[in-house]
Short mmCIF file of C-alpha atoms and ligand atoms in Angstrom, two decimals:
data_model
loop_
_atom_site.label_atom_id
_atom_site.label_comp_id
_atom_site.label_asym_id
_atom_site.label_seq_id
_atom_site.Cartn_x
_atom_site.Cartn_y
_atom_site.Cartn_z
CA MET A 661 -43.41 24.98 -40.41
CA LYS A 662 -45.49 28.15 -40.56
CA PRO A 663 -49.25 28.08 -41.03
CA ARG A 664 -48.72 30.40 -44.18
CA THR A 665 -46.18 27.93 -45.46
CA PHE A 666 -48.47 24.80 -44.74
CA PHE A 667 -51.35 26.45 -46.64
CA TYR A 668 -49.14 27.36 -49.53
CA PHE A 669 -48.27 23.59 -49.77
CA LEU A 670 -51.96 22.49 -49.36
CA ARG A 671 -52.84 25.07 -52.31
CA GLU A 672 -49.90 23.65 -54.47
CA ALA A 673 -50.90 20.16 -53.59
CA LEU A 674 -54.51 20.85 -54.65
CA ARG A 675 -53.69 22.73 -57.70
CA GLY A 676 -51.45 19.83 -58.73
CA LEU A 677 -54.19 17.33 -58.35
CA VAL A 678 -56.47 19.41 -60.40
CA ARG A 679 -54.13 20.72 -63.23
CA ASN A 680 -53.03 17.10 -63.50
CA ARG A 681 -56.63 15.66 -63.74
CA VAL A 682 -55.83 12.49 -65.85
CA MET A 683 -52.85 11.54 -63.74
CA THR A 684 -55.01 12.20 -60.59
CA LEU A 685 -57.70 10.13 -61.73
CA THR A 686 -55.48 7.10 -62.91
CA ALA A 687 -53.58 7.16 -59.76
CA LEU A 688 -56.82 7.53 -57.55
CA GLY A 689 -58.34 4.40 -59.55
CA ILE A 690 -55.26 2.28 -58.98
CA ILE A 691 -55.02 3.20 -55.23
CA THR A 692 -58.50 2.53 -54.63
CA ILE A 693 -58.37 -0.87 -56.33
CA GLY A 694 -55.20 -1.75 -54.49
CA LEU A 695 -56.63 -0.81 -50.99
CA PHE A 696 -59.85 -2.58 -51.88
CA LEU A 697 -58.03 -5.71 -52.57
CA PHE A 698 -56.24 -5.36 -49.31
CA GLY A 699 -59.64 -4.67 -47.29
CA LEU A 700 -60.94 -7.74 -49.10
CA PHE A 701 -58.20 -10.01 -47.93
CA PHE A 702 -58.40 -8.30 -44.31
CA LEU A 703 -62.06 -9.23 -44.11
CA LEU A 704 -61.38 -12.83 -45.26
CA THR A 705 -58.45 -13.33 -42.68
CA ALA A 706 -60.61 -11.57 -40.03
CA ASN A 707 -63.51 -14.02 -40.78
CA LEU A 708 -61.48 -17.04 -40.71
CA HIS A 709 -59.84 -16.16 -37.52
CA HIS A 710 -63.60 -15.63 -36.22
CA LEU A 711 -64.61 -19.09 -37.21
CA THR A 712 -61.59 -20.63 -35.31
CA VAL A 713 -62.56 -18.34 -32.27
CA LEU A 714 -66.15 -19.53 -32.45
CA ALA A 715 -65.02 -23.23 -32.59
CA TRP A 716 -62.67 -22.54 -29.47
CA ASP A 717 -65.51 -21.13 -27.75
CA GLY A 718 -67.18 -24.65 -28.10
CA ILE A 719 -64.55 -26.21 -26.35
CA GLU A 720 -65.29 -27.39 -22.94
CA VAL A 721 -63.05 -28.68 -20.45
CA ARG A 722 -65.01 -30.80 -17.82
CA VAL A 723 -63.57 -31.45 -14.29
CA PHE A 724 -65.30 -34.32 -12.31
CA LEU A 725 -65.18 -34.11 -8.74
CA GLU A 726 -64.74 -37.13 -6.30
CA PRO A 727 -67.75 -38.11 -4.71
CA THR A 728 -66.57 -37.44 -1.18
CA VAL A 729 -66.32 -33.63 -1.98
CA THR A 730 -68.31 -31.31 0.27
CA ASN A 731 -66.96 -27.80 -0.68
CA PRO A 732 -67.35 -27.63 -4.53
CA GLU A 733 -67.31 -23.61 -4.23
CA LYS A 734 -63.75 -23.69 -2.99
CA ILE A 735 -62.78 -25.85 -5.95
CA GLY A 736 -64.65 -23.76 -8.24
CA ALA A 737 -63.00 -20.65 -7.11
CA GLU A 738 -59.52 -22.41 -7.57
CA LEU A 739 -60.43 -23.41 -11.03
CA ALA A 740 -61.59 -19.91 -11.78
CA ALA A 741 -58.17 -18.68 -10.79
CA LEU A 742 -56.31 -21.00 -13.08
CA PRO A 743 -54.69 -19.06 -16.15
CA GLY A 744 -56.65 -19.22 -19.26
CA VAL A 745 -60.01 -20.07 -17.56
CA LYS A 746 -62.90 -17.75 -18.88
CA LYS A 747 -65.88 -19.21 -17.10
CA VAL A 748 -66.65 -21.79 -14.63
CA LYS A 749 -69.99 -23.44 -14.36
CA TYR A 750 -71.02 -25.95 -11.79
CA VAL A 751 -72.91 -28.88 -12.57
CA SER A 752 -74.38 -30.73 -9.62
CA LYS A 753 -75.12 -34.45 -9.66
CA ALA A 754 -78.85 -34.06 -10.39
CA GLU A 755 -78.29 -31.52 -13.19
CA GLY A 756 -75.73 -33.87 -14.83
CA ALA A 757 -78.19 -36.64 -14.93
CA ALA A 758 -81.03 -34.48 -16.22
CA ALA A 759 -78.54 -33.39 -18.80
CA LEU A 760 -77.83 -36.81 -19.85
CA GLU A 761 -81.42 -37.82 -19.86
CA ARG A 762 -82.18 -35.13 -22.21
CA MET A 763 -79.48 -36.09 -24.31
CA LEU A 764 -80.40 -39.84 -24.44
CA GLY A 765 -84.23 -38.92 -24.88
CA ASN A 766 -84.80 -41.19 -21.90
CA GLN A 767 -86.71 -39.69 -18.84
CA ASN A 768 -86.25 -42.54 -16.44
CA LEU A 769 -82.54 -43.53 -17.03
CA PHE A 770 -81.91 -43.21 -12.96
CA LEU A 771 -85.37 -44.19 -11.85
CA ASN A 772 -84.36 -47.52 -10.18
CA GLY A 773 -80.95 -46.88 -8.95
CA GLU A 774 -78.59 -44.56 -7.68
CA ASN A 775 -77.36 -41.57 -9.57
CA PRO A 776 -73.72 -42.82 -10.66
CA LEU A 777 -72.70 -39.45 -12.11
CA PRO A 778 -70.14 -37.33 -10.35
CA ALA A 779 -70.69 -33.49 -9.81
CA ALA A 780 -68.67 -31.49 -12.26
CA PHE A 781 -67.36 -28.22 -13.47
CA ASN A 782 -67.63 -27.21 -17.06
CA LEU A 783 -64.66 -24.78 -17.93
CA SER A 784 -64.89 -22.45 -20.98
CA VAL A 785 -61.25 -21.40 -21.97
CA GLN A 786 -59.85 -18.35 -23.11
CA GLU A 787 -58.62 -18.07 -26.81
CA ALA A 788 -55.23 -19.71 -27.24
CA ALA A 789 -55.19 -21.04 -23.60
CA ASP A 790 -52.64 -23.95 -22.94
CA LEU A 791 -55.38 -26.67 -22.43
CA PRO A 792 -52.77 -29.43 -21.47
CA THR A 793 -51.14 -27.50 -18.75
CA LEU A 794 -54.56 -26.16 -17.74
CA ALA A 795 -55.84 -29.90 -17.58
CA ARG A 796 -52.75 -30.93 -15.45
CA GLN A 797 -53.21 -27.80 -12.99
CA ALA A 798 -56.94 -28.75 -12.67
CA ALA A 799 -56.34 -32.43 -11.90
CA ALA A 800 -53.91 -31.43 -9.20
CA ILE A 801 -56.58 -29.68 -6.99
CA PRO A 802 -57.67 -31.84 -4.22
CA GLY A 803 -60.92 -33.22 -4.62
CA VAL A 804 -60.66 -33.33 -8.59
CA GLU A 805 -61.16 -36.95 -9.82
CA GLU A 806 -60.59 -36.28 -13.60
CA VAL A 807 -60.10 -33.57 -16.18
CA VAL A 808 -61.49 -34.42 -19.63
CA PHE A 809 -61.29 -32.53 -22.86
CA LYS A 810 -61.34 -33.29 -26.76
CA GLN A 811 -57.71 -33.47 -27.34
CA GLU A 812 -57.76 -34.32 -30.75
CA PHE A 813 -59.99 -31.47 -31.74
CA VAL A 814 -58.02 -29.06 -29.72
CA LYS A 815 -54.92 -29.84 -31.43
CA PHE A 816 -56.53 -29.79 -34.92
CA LEU A 817 -57.83 -26.17 -33.92
CA GLU A 818 -54.28 -25.18 -32.83
CA ILE A 819 -52.99 -25.89 -35.87
CA ALA A 820 -55.73 -24.38 -38.01
CA ILE A 821 -55.46 -21.12 -35.82
CA ARG A 822 -51.70 -21.11 -36.44
CA LEU A 823 -51.98 -21.73 -40.42
CA ILE A 824 -54.61 -19.03 -40.64
CA MET A 825 -52.41 -16.59 -38.87
CA ILE A 826 -49.35 -17.28 -40.86
CA PHE A 827 -51.25 -17.50 -43.98
CA GLY A 828 -53.36 -14.14 -43.31
CA PHE A 829 -50.27 -12.31 -42.19
CA ALA A 830 -48.39 -13.44 -45.41
CA LEU A 831 -51.47 -12.71 -47.56
CA LEU A 832 -51.77 -9.40 -45.80
CA SER A 833 -48.19 -8.24 -45.97
CA LEU A 834 -47.81 -9.43 -49.46
CA THR A 835 -50.87 -7.34 -50.61
CA ALA A 836 -49.65 -4.34 -48.52
CA PHE A 837 -46.23 -4.57 -50.50
CA ALA A 838 -47.94 -5.06 -53.93
CA VAL A 839 -50.04 -2.15 -53.03
CA LEU A 840 -47.12 -0.01 -51.90
CA TYR A 841 -45.32 -0.97 -55.09
CA ILE A 842 -48.32 -0.06 -57.11
CA ILE A 843 -48.78 3.30 -55.44
CA VAL A 844 -45.23 4.06 -55.79
CA ASN A 845 -44.98 3.33 -59.46
CA THR A 846 -48.29 5.38 -60.14
CA ILE A 847 -47.16 8.19 -57.94
CA GLN A 848 -43.87 8.07 -59.99
CA LEU A 849 -45.64 8.58 -63.15
CA THR A 850 -47.22 11.82 -61.56
CA VAL A 851 -43.82 12.83 -60.47
CA TYR A 852 -42.18 12.15 -63.84
CA ALA A 853 -44.76 14.27 -65.71
CA ARG A 854 -43.71 17.04 -63.50
CA ARG A 855 -39.81 16.62 -63.03
CA GLN A 856 -39.33 19.81 -65.05
CA GLU A 857 -41.28 21.51 -62.20
CA LEU A 858 -39.16 19.79 -59.59
CA GLU A 859 -36.00 20.77 -61.37
CA ILE A 860 -36.77 24.58 -61.76
CA MET A 861 -38.16 24.68 -58.21
CA LYS A 862 -34.60 23.52 -57.21
CA LEU A 863 -32.65 25.62 -59.49
CA VAL A 864 -34.22 28.99 -57.98
CA GLY A 865 -33.29 28.04 -54.51
CA ALA A 866 -36.14 25.64 -53.17
CA THR A 867 -35.08 23.43 -50.55
CA ASP A 868 -35.92 19.77 -50.60
CA THR A 869 -38.37 19.98 -47.98
CA PHE A 870 -40.18 22.72 -49.77
CA VAL A 871 -40.11 20.74 -53.20
CA ARG A 872 -41.24 17.38 -51.29
CA TRP A 873 -44.38 18.82 -49.08
CA PRO A 874 -46.72 19.51 -51.86
CA PHE A 875 -46.05 16.07 -53.43
CA LEU A 876 -46.42 14.34 -50.18
CA LEU A 877 -49.71 16.21 -49.49
CA GLU A 878 -50.82 15.25 -52.99
CA GLY A 879 -50.00 11.64 -52.22
CA ILE A 880 -51.62 11.67 -48.79
CA ILE A 881 -54.90 13.30 -50.28
CA LEU A 882 -54.69 10.69 -52.99
CA GLY A 883 -54.23 7.70 -50.44
CA LEU A 884 -56.82 8.92 -48.09
CA LEU A 885 -59.46 9.40 -51.08
CA GLY A 886 -58.49 6.05 -52.48
CA ALA A 887 -59.04 4.46 -48.96
CA GLY A 888 -62.46 6.33 -48.63
CA LEU A 889 -63.49 4.92 -51.84
CA ALA A 890 -62.37 1.47 -51.33
CA LEU A 891 -64.17 1.57 -47.79
CA LEU A 892 -67.33 2.59 -49.42
CA PHE A 893 -67.06 -0.26 -51.85
CA LEU A 894 -66.18 -2.74 -49.30
CA ARG A 895 -68.89 -1.60 -46.96
CA GLU A 896 -71.61 -2.00 -49.42
CA GLY A 897 -70.41 -5.14 -50.91
CA TYR A 898 -69.73 -6.87 -47.68
CA SER A 899 -73.37 -5.67 -46.15
CA PHE A 900 -74.82 -6.93 -49.33
CA LEU A 901 -73.13 -10.20 -48.72
CA VAL A 902 -74.11 -10.51 -45.09
CA ASP A 903 -77.87 -9.83 -45.96
CA ARG A 904 -77.70 -12.36 -48.45
CA ILE A 905 -76.47 -15.23 -46.38
CA GLN A 906 -78.35 -14.33 -43.48
CA HIS A 907 -80.14 -17.58 -43.80
CA TYR A 908 -77.17 -19.77 -43.40
CA ARG A 909 -75.88 -17.71 -40.42
CA ARG A 910 -75.69 -20.70 -38.28
CA PHE A 911 -73.48 -22.31 -40.60
CA LEU A 912 -71.52 -19.30 -41.86
CA PRO A 913 -71.41 -16.77 -38.98
CA LEU A 914 -69.86 -13.80 -40.95
CA LEU A 915 -68.33 -11.06 -38.71
CA SER A 916 -70.07 -7.81 -38.72
CA GLY A 917 -70.73 -5.07 -36.49
CA PRO A 918 -69.00 -1.56 -35.73
CA GLU A 919 -66.01 -3.15 -34.07
CA LEU A 920 -65.13 -4.66 -37.65
CA GLU A 921 -66.00 -1.61 -39.39
CA LEU A 922 -63.82 0.65 -37.23
CA LYS A 923 -61.08 -1.54 -37.54
CA LEU A 924 -61.23 -1.68 -41.16
CA THR A 925 -61.72 1.98 -41.61
CA ALA A 926 -58.63 2.55 -39.51
CA VAL A 927 -56.49 -0.08 -41.44
CA LEU A 928 -57.48 1.38 -44.75
CA LEU A 929 -57.11 4.95 -43.89
CA GLY A 930 -53.93 4.36 -42.26
CA MET A 931 -52.51 2.57 -45.30
CA GLY A 932 -53.95 5.15 -47.70
CA LEU A 933 -52.09 7.98 -45.53
CA PHE A 934 -49.04 5.95 -44.83
CA PHE A 935 -48.59 4.56 -48.57
CA GLY A 936 -49.70 7.81 -50.24
CA GLY A 937 -46.99 9.77 -48.26
CA PHE A 938 -44.43 7.52 -48.17
CA GLY A 939 -45.05 6.56 -51.91
CA SER A 940 -44.47 10.16 -52.80
CA TYR A 941 -41.32 10.24 -50.68
CA LEU A 942 -40.00 7.17 -52.52
CA SER A 943 -40.93 8.71 -55.79
CA LEU A 944 -39.62 12.00 -55.28
CA LYS A 945 -36.09 10.75 -54.17
CA ARG A 946 -34.50 10.43 -57.62
CA TYR A 947 -35.58 13.86 -58.72
CA LEU A 948 -34.41 15.82 -55.95
CA LYS A 949 -30.74 15.11 -56.77
CA VAL A 950 -30.53 18.28 -59.03
CA MET B 1308 -17.34 37.11 -56.29
CA LEU B 1309 -16.69 34.29 -58.54
CA ILE B 1310 -13.35 32.18 -58.38
CA ALA B 1311 -12.54 29.03 -60.62
CA LYS B 1312 -9.34 27.26 -60.16
CA LYS B 1313 -8.08 24.67 -62.82
CA ILE B 1314 -11.78 23.54 -63.07
CA SER B 1315 -12.48 20.53 -65.52
CA LYS B 1316 -15.53 18.76 -66.23
CA ILE B 1317 -15.71 15.53 -68.04
CA TYR B 1318 -19.26 14.42 -68.62
CA HIS B 1319 -19.91 10.59 -67.87
CA ASN B 1320 -20.13 10.17 -71.76
CA GLY B 1321 -16.53 11.25 -71.90
CA VAL B 1322 -16.94 14.50 -73.40
CA VAL B 1323 -14.43 17.10 -71.93
CA ALA B 1324 -16.47 20.18 -71.61
CA LEU B 1325 -14.28 22.19 -69.70
CA ASP B 1326 -10.50 21.86 -69.36
CA GLN B 1327 -8.28 23.43 -66.51
CA VAL B 1328 -10.21 26.73 -66.57
CA SER B 1329 -9.06 29.20 -63.96
CA LEU B 1330 -10.91 32.74 -63.56
CA THR B 1331 -11.73 35.28 -61.21
CA VAL B 1332 -14.70 37.61 -61.45
CA GLN B 1333 -14.99 40.65 -59.17
CA LYS B 1334 -17.90 41.94 -57.48
CA GLY B 1335 -19.91 44.30 -59.78
CA GLU B 1336 -18.17 43.14 -62.92
CA PHE B 1337 -19.89 42.68 -66.12
CA VAL B 1338 -18.31 39.81 -68.05
CA PHE B 1339 -19.03 38.38 -71.44
CA LEU B 1340 -18.41 34.54 -71.80
CA VAL B 1341 -17.95 33.98 -75.59
CA GLY B 1342 -17.00 31.13 -77.77
CA PRO B 1343 -18.54 28.66 -80.38
CA SER B 1344 -21.08 26.33 -79.72
CA GLY B 1345 -20.09 23.33 -77.36
CA ALA B 1346 -17.17 25.59 -76.06
CA GLY B 1347 -18.37 24.94 -72.60
CA LYS B 1348 -19.95 27.96 -71.87
CA THR B 1349 -23.32 26.53 -70.44
CA THR B 1350 -21.33 23.82 -68.52
CA PHE B 1351 -19.42 26.52 -66.68
CA LEU B 1352 -22.49 28.47 -65.63
CA ASN B 1353 -24.19 25.10 -64.47
CA LEU B 1354 -20.93 24.53 -62.07
CA VAL B 1355 -21.51 28.02 -60.74
CA ILE B 1356 -24.92 27.10 -59.72
CA ARG B 1357 -24.02 23.76 -58.35
CA GLN B 1358 -26.39 21.84 -60.95
CA GLU B 1359 -23.26 19.99 -62.20
CA VAL B 1360 -20.23 19.42 -60.04
CA PRO B 1361 -16.59 19.67 -61.49
CA THR B 1362 -14.67 16.84 -62.11
CA SER B 1363 -11.56 18.49 -60.83
CA GLY B 1364 -10.74 21.63 -59.54
CA LEU B 1365 -12.08 24.38 -57.20
CA ILE B 1366 -15.11 26.80 -57.46
CA SER B 1367 -16.29 29.34 -54.95
CA VAL B 1368 -19.05 32.07 -55.19
CA ASN B 1369 -19.36 34.65 -52.60
CA GLN B 1370 -16.54 33.01 -50.57
CA GLN B 1371 -18.04 29.83 -50.42
CA ASN B 1372 -16.44 26.61 -51.69
CA LEU B 1373 -19.07 24.82 -53.61
CA ALA B 1374 -17.53 21.40 -53.16
CA TYR B 1375 -18.26 21.42 -49.50
CA LEU B 1376 -22.01 22.67 -49.60
CA LYS B 1377 -24.82 20.79 -47.83
CA LYS B 1378 -28.08 20.40 -49.78
CA LYS B 1379 -29.71 23.33 -47.99
CA GLU B 1380 -26.81 25.49 -48.54
CA ILE B 1381 -27.04 24.66 -52.11
CA ALA B 1382 -30.62 25.92 -52.20
CA PHE B 1383 -29.39 29.31 -50.30
CA LEU B 1384 -26.43 29.62 -52.96
CA ARG B 1385 -28.97 29.54 -55.64
CA ARG B 1386 -31.19 32.23 -53.96
CA ASN B 1387 -28.17 34.55 -54.42
CA ILE B 1388 -27.82 33.73 -58.10
CA GLY B 1389 -30.32 34.63 -60.77
CA VAL B 1390 -30.15 32.75 -63.91
CA ILE B 1391 -31.43 33.42 -67.56
CA PHE B 1392 -31.51 29.70 -68.86
CA GLN B 1393 -30.74 29.13 -72.42
CA ASP B 1394 -33.71 27.03 -72.61
CA TYR B 1395 -35.71 29.34 -70.38
CA LYS B 1396 -37.21 26.85 -68.05
CA LEU B 1397 -40.32 28.32 -67.81
CA LEU B 1398 -43.28 26.22 -66.29
CA PRO B 1399 -45.69 25.33 -69.05
CA ARG B 1400 -48.85 25.22 -66.79
CA LYS B 1401 -47.97 28.32 -64.88
CA THR B 1402 -48.94 31.95 -66.12
CA VAL B 1403 -46.34 34.58 -66.56
CA TYR B 1404 -47.06 36.00 -63.23
CA GLU B 1405 -46.99 32.63 -61.46
CA ASN B 1406 -43.67 31.59 -63.21
CA VAL B 1407 -42.11 34.86 -61.68
CA ALA B 1408 -43.82 34.63 -58.26
CA PHE B 1409 -42.86 31.17 -58.13
CA ALA B 1410 -39.32 32.09 -57.47
CA LEU B 1411 -40.35 34.09 -54.47
CA GLU B 1412 -42.80 31.53 -53.11
CA VAL B 1413 -40.28 28.96 -53.24
CA ILE B 1414 -37.89 30.83 -51.14
CA GLU B 1415 -40.72 31.49 -48.65
CA ALA B 1416 -40.65 35.36 -49.14
CA LYS B 1417 -43.76 37.09 -47.47
CA PRO B 1418 -46.80 36.89 -49.57
CA ARG B 1419 -47.74 40.42 -49.22
CA LEU B 1420 -44.33 41.54 -50.79
CA ILE B 1421 -44.57 38.91 -53.50
CA LYS B 1422 -47.46 40.56 -55.73
CA PRO B 1423 -45.83 44.19 -55.89
CA ARG B 1424 -42.38 42.80 -56.57
CA VAL B 1425 -43.63 40.54 -59.20
CA TYR B 1426 -45.55 43.24 -61.16
CA GLU B 1427 -42.34 45.43 -60.60
CA VAL B 1428 -40.02 43.29 -62.43
CA LEU B 1429 -42.64 42.58 -65.05
CA GLU B 1430 -43.05 46.13 -65.73
CA LEU B 1431 -39.22 46.47 -65.81
CA VAL B 1432 -39.21 43.78 -68.82
CA GLY B 1433 -42.20 45.16 -70.34
CA LEU B 1434 -44.49 42.11 -69.70
CA LEU B 1435 -47.08 43.63 -67.50
CA ASN B 1436 -49.88 43.45 -70.05
CA LYS B 1437 -49.05 39.66 -70.53
CA ALA B 1438 -49.10 38.70 -66.80
CA ASN B 1439 -51.86 36.23 -67.14
CA LEU B 1440 -50.73 34.51 -70.40
CA PHE B 1441 -49.28 31.01 -70.20
CA PRO B 1442 -45.64 30.66 -71.67
CA SER B 1443 -46.98 28.71 -74.78
CA GLU B 1444 -48.86 32.17 -75.63
CA LEU B 1445 -45.66 34.09 -75.80
CA SER B 1446 -43.00 34.80 -78.46
CA GLY B 1447 -39.50 33.51 -77.82
CA GLY B 1448 -38.36 36.83 -76.91
CA GLU B 1449 -41.18 37.42 -74.32
CA GLN B 1450 -40.50 33.97 -72.89
CA GLN B 1451 -36.94 35.25 -72.62
CA ARG B 1452 -37.92 38.24 -70.68
CA VAL B 1453 -40.06 36.18 -68.43
CA CYS B 1454 -37.03 34.16 -67.65
CA LEU B 1455 -35.04 37.66 -67.09
CA ALA B 1456 -37.97 38.61 -64.90
CA ARG B 1457 -37.76 35.65 -62.63
CA ALA B 1458 -33.86 35.83 -62.55
CA LEU B 1459 -34.12 39.55 -61.13
CA VAL B 1460 -37.31 39.19 -58.95
CA ASN B 1461 -34.97 37.99 -56.21
CA ARG B 1462 -32.57 40.93 -56.27
CA PRO B 1463 -29.58 38.49 -56.75
CA LEU B 1464 -26.07 39.29 -56.12
CA LEU B 1465 -24.79 37.58 -59.18
CA LEU B 1466 -26.64 37.32 -62.50
CA LEU B 1467 -25.86 34.56 -65.00
CA ALA B 1468 -27.12 35.04 -68.41
CA ASP B 1469 -26.96 32.34 -71.04
CA GLU B 1470 -27.52 33.53 -74.38
CA PRO B 1471 -30.40 36.11 -73.28
CA THR B 1472 -30.49 37.80 -76.76
CA GLY B 1473 -30.35 34.32 -78.44
CA ASN B 1474 -33.81 34.72 -80.09
CA LEU B 1475 -34.20 38.36 -80.33
CA ASP B 1476 -34.33 40.77 -82.99
CA PRO B 1477 -31.61 43.52 -82.75
CA ASP B 1478 -33.81 46.15 -81.10
CA THR B 1479 -35.05 43.95 -78.38
CA SER B 1480 -31.48 42.62 -77.82
CA TRP B 1481 -30.51 46.10 -77.02
CA GLY B 1482 -33.46 46.60 -74.80
CA ILE B 1483 -32.31 43.64 -72.77
CA MET B 1484 -28.88 44.82 -72.86
CA GLU B 1485 -30.04 48.08 -71.31
CA LEU B 1486 -31.91 46.17 -68.72
CA LEU B 1487 -28.78 44.01 -67.69
CA ARG B 1488 -26.57 47.08 -67.90
CA GLU B 1489 -28.78 49.07 -65.50
CA VAL B 1490 -28.89 45.83 -63.05
CA ASN B 1491 -25.18 45.85 -63.37
CA ARG B 1492 -24.81 49.55 -62.45
CA ARG B 1493 -27.04 48.79 -59.27
CA GLY B 1494 -24.35 46.44 -58.23
CA THR B 1495 -25.22 43.18 -59.40
CA THR B 1496 -22.36 40.94 -60.87
CA ILE B 1497 -23.47 39.90 -64.34
CA VAL B 1498 -21.75 36.85 -66.36
CA MET B 1499 -23.32 36.59 -69.84
CA ALA B 1500 -22.65 33.66 -72.27
CA THR B 1501 -23.23 34.88 -75.67
CA HIS B 1502 -22.52 34.32 -79.45
CA ASN B 1503 -23.77 37.98 -80.43
CA ARG B 1504 -20.67 39.52 -81.83
CA GLU B 1505 -22.22 43.03 -82.40
CA ILE B 1506 -23.18 43.43 -78.69
CA VAL B 1507 -19.95 42.16 -77.52
CA ASP B 1508 -18.03 44.53 -79.52
CA LEU B 1509 -20.11 47.69 -78.81
CA MET B 1510 -20.46 47.06 -75.01
CA ARG B 1511 -16.69 46.95 -74.45
CA ARG B 1512 -16.57 44.86 -71.41
CA ARG B 1513 -14.29 42.21 -70.21
CA VAL B 1514 -14.39 39.16 -72.66
CA ILE B 1515 -13.52 35.67 -71.58
CA ALA B 1516 -13.26 33.41 -74.46
CA LEU B 1517 -13.61 29.52 -74.30
CA ASP B 1518 -12.76 27.02 -76.97
CA ARG B 1519 -13.36 23.45 -76.80
CA GLY B 1520 -13.23 23.68 -73.05
CA LYS B 1521 -10.08 25.58 -72.72
CA LEU B 1522 -10.08 29.28 -71.61
CA VAL B 1523 -8.18 30.95 -74.68
CA ARG B 1524 -8.61 34.60 -74.01
CA ASP B 1525 -9.31 36.98 -70.97
CA THR B 1526 -9.28 40.59 -72.14
CA PRO B 1527 -10.67 43.68 -70.33
CA LYS B 1528 -12.78 45.83 -72.69
CA GLY B 1529 -12.25 43.52 -75.17
CA GLY B 1530 -13.99 42.43 -78.39
CA TYR B 1531 -15.80 39.16 -79.69
CA THR B 1532 -12.62 38.37 -81.35
CA LEU B 1533 -9.14 39.25 -80.87
CA GLU B 1534 -8.41 42.61 -82.56
CA THR B 1535 -5.03 42.87 -84.33
N1 ATP C 250 -25.42 16.86 -69.71
C1 ATP C 250 -24.53 16.58 -70.55
N2 ATP C 250 -23.94 15.55 -70.65
C2 ATP C 250 -23.05 15.07 -71.59
N3 ATP C 250 -22.57 15.72 -72.34
C3 ATP C 250 -22.75 17.23 -72.17
C4 ATP C 250 -23.83 17.64 -71.17
N4 ATP C 250 -24.16 18.96 -71.46
C5 ATP C 250 -23.13 19.48 -72.44
N5 ATP C 250 -22.41 18.53 -72.91
C6 ATP C 250 -21.39 18.47 -73.86
O1 ATP C 250 -20.34 19.37 -73.35
C7 ATP C 250 -19.91 20.34 -74.42
C8 ATP C 250 -20.08 21.63 -73.97
O2 ATP C 250 -21.39 21.68 -74.02
P1 ATP C 250 -21.90 23.25 -73.53
O3 ATP C 250 -23.51 23.08 -73.32
O4 ATP C 250 -21.36 23.83 -72.12
O5 ATP C 250 -21.72 24.29 -74.49
P2 ATP C 250 -22.11 25.68 -74.88
O6 ATP C 250 -20.64 26.40 -74.92
O7 ATP C 250 -23.16 26.18 -73.68
O8 ATP C 250 -22.69 25.79 -76.30
P3 ATP C 250 -23.96 26.61 -76.93
O9 ATP C 250 -23.19 27.72 -77.42
O10 ATP C 250 -24.15 25.76 -78.08
O11 ATP C 250 -24.79 26.71 -75.87
C9 ATP C 250 -20.64 19.86 -75.64
O12 ATP C 250 -19.81 19.00 -76.36
C10 ATP C 250 -21.93 19.06 -75.24
O13 ATP C 250 -22.05 17.99 -76.13
MG1 MG C 251 -24.87 26.79 -74.19
#
């Protein structure tokens, strides 16, 4: 496309938006609401997922060593090399005893006897690691006596994560479809209002491409503007919420930070762009048959 | 220039608008297409610009068989045909100037050529002083002339005029006819659908008459009705 032609399309798109003010504002409002809802569900799913990740982070696999072991470093290295292991922490006999004493509030637990606790490794695991397999592999390392983790809780979490993934995916794709549907219908109204213009363009010899572009640009501009507005509302609303529940942070750790913001921005702008353009494309199809 | 072979058009509501019509128009001819209302004149013109497709029969323009055109070729076909539509088909939200310029923008003419050319044709049809008005601010005859300007702006090989004098007083009508005659003299082939008996009788050009979709007469230098 020649730059000249592109600027012509852009000019026509902007003119179209300005000259059909009422339609433009209606469409913009509807697109904003749609994308706002999508963003809301996006944040919800992201937070649910975040919660499960936090829970998963709390999972520890404890690897107890045989009393005869003299080379815990080597076992530590082997453990660290297992798939799904994030971090390996060595807990010596003395440290284990101290931790136990602290937990029971009794300073003198082992005062009169030998410390019966074995040395151990605490493993933190990666998200979605296969724990049963990991435990089996760890147990197979010579010098390892026993591997312990909260099997029931892990099972529960695995199911929860899977449910949230499915639920989130379904919710998001449903909203995405609903938003696309709404956008197509809205743009269809604006196209309908200008079907005469489309017909005449075609009758004086415009190619489909030529007729289509200004409308695609209009859709894209509307989509991006709508996404921008939705983002603005979401950001204000969300940071208000995060501020409000600052106190309960320990119980309800909401996701926040530049990474989330970036993701949300990218997703919404992408959707605005794609749905605006694609929505226009679909809306136009019928009218290009002249 | 224009060849129709046994074309029929039956609309989806069952109306037979054209029935086995065959005719040939040579390059440079000026042809009147006459017939009572509903005879199929507009339908015929719509077939020529491929706005409609015939139910059967062949139609070709400039040695191009319209049955086999790709979408893009349809656009290019239309660039060589100027049309004065019976219902004008002006864009209400564009000014007179924009309505005419539109036809050049749409075919991606060079911008610096557009302005002088648009003013040239507006002058030709006598609307230079109304260039910045909207169609709703014009009389019917003026709108018709905008439509004529738009049809001419692209220097078409073939001009289809559907009732171009339909809403005009006799003097203005003759003004339009003078313009068309001039355009024709410069080489543009013209097919003009009309009810205007006076004009047809005085111009003495080829007359093709349709009645209820059938071609009933084709006389060189004829009149509106068959003279005895
Ligand atoms: N799009 C359409 N769908 C269905 N029927 C149509 C359509 N256009 C025209 N017709 C019918 O086809 C017949 C011929 O119509 P057409 O417009 O070609 O007549 P015309 O000769 O141009 O008449 P007029 O002099 O009044 O303009 C009419 O009976 C009309 O009702
Ligand atoms: Mg007609």
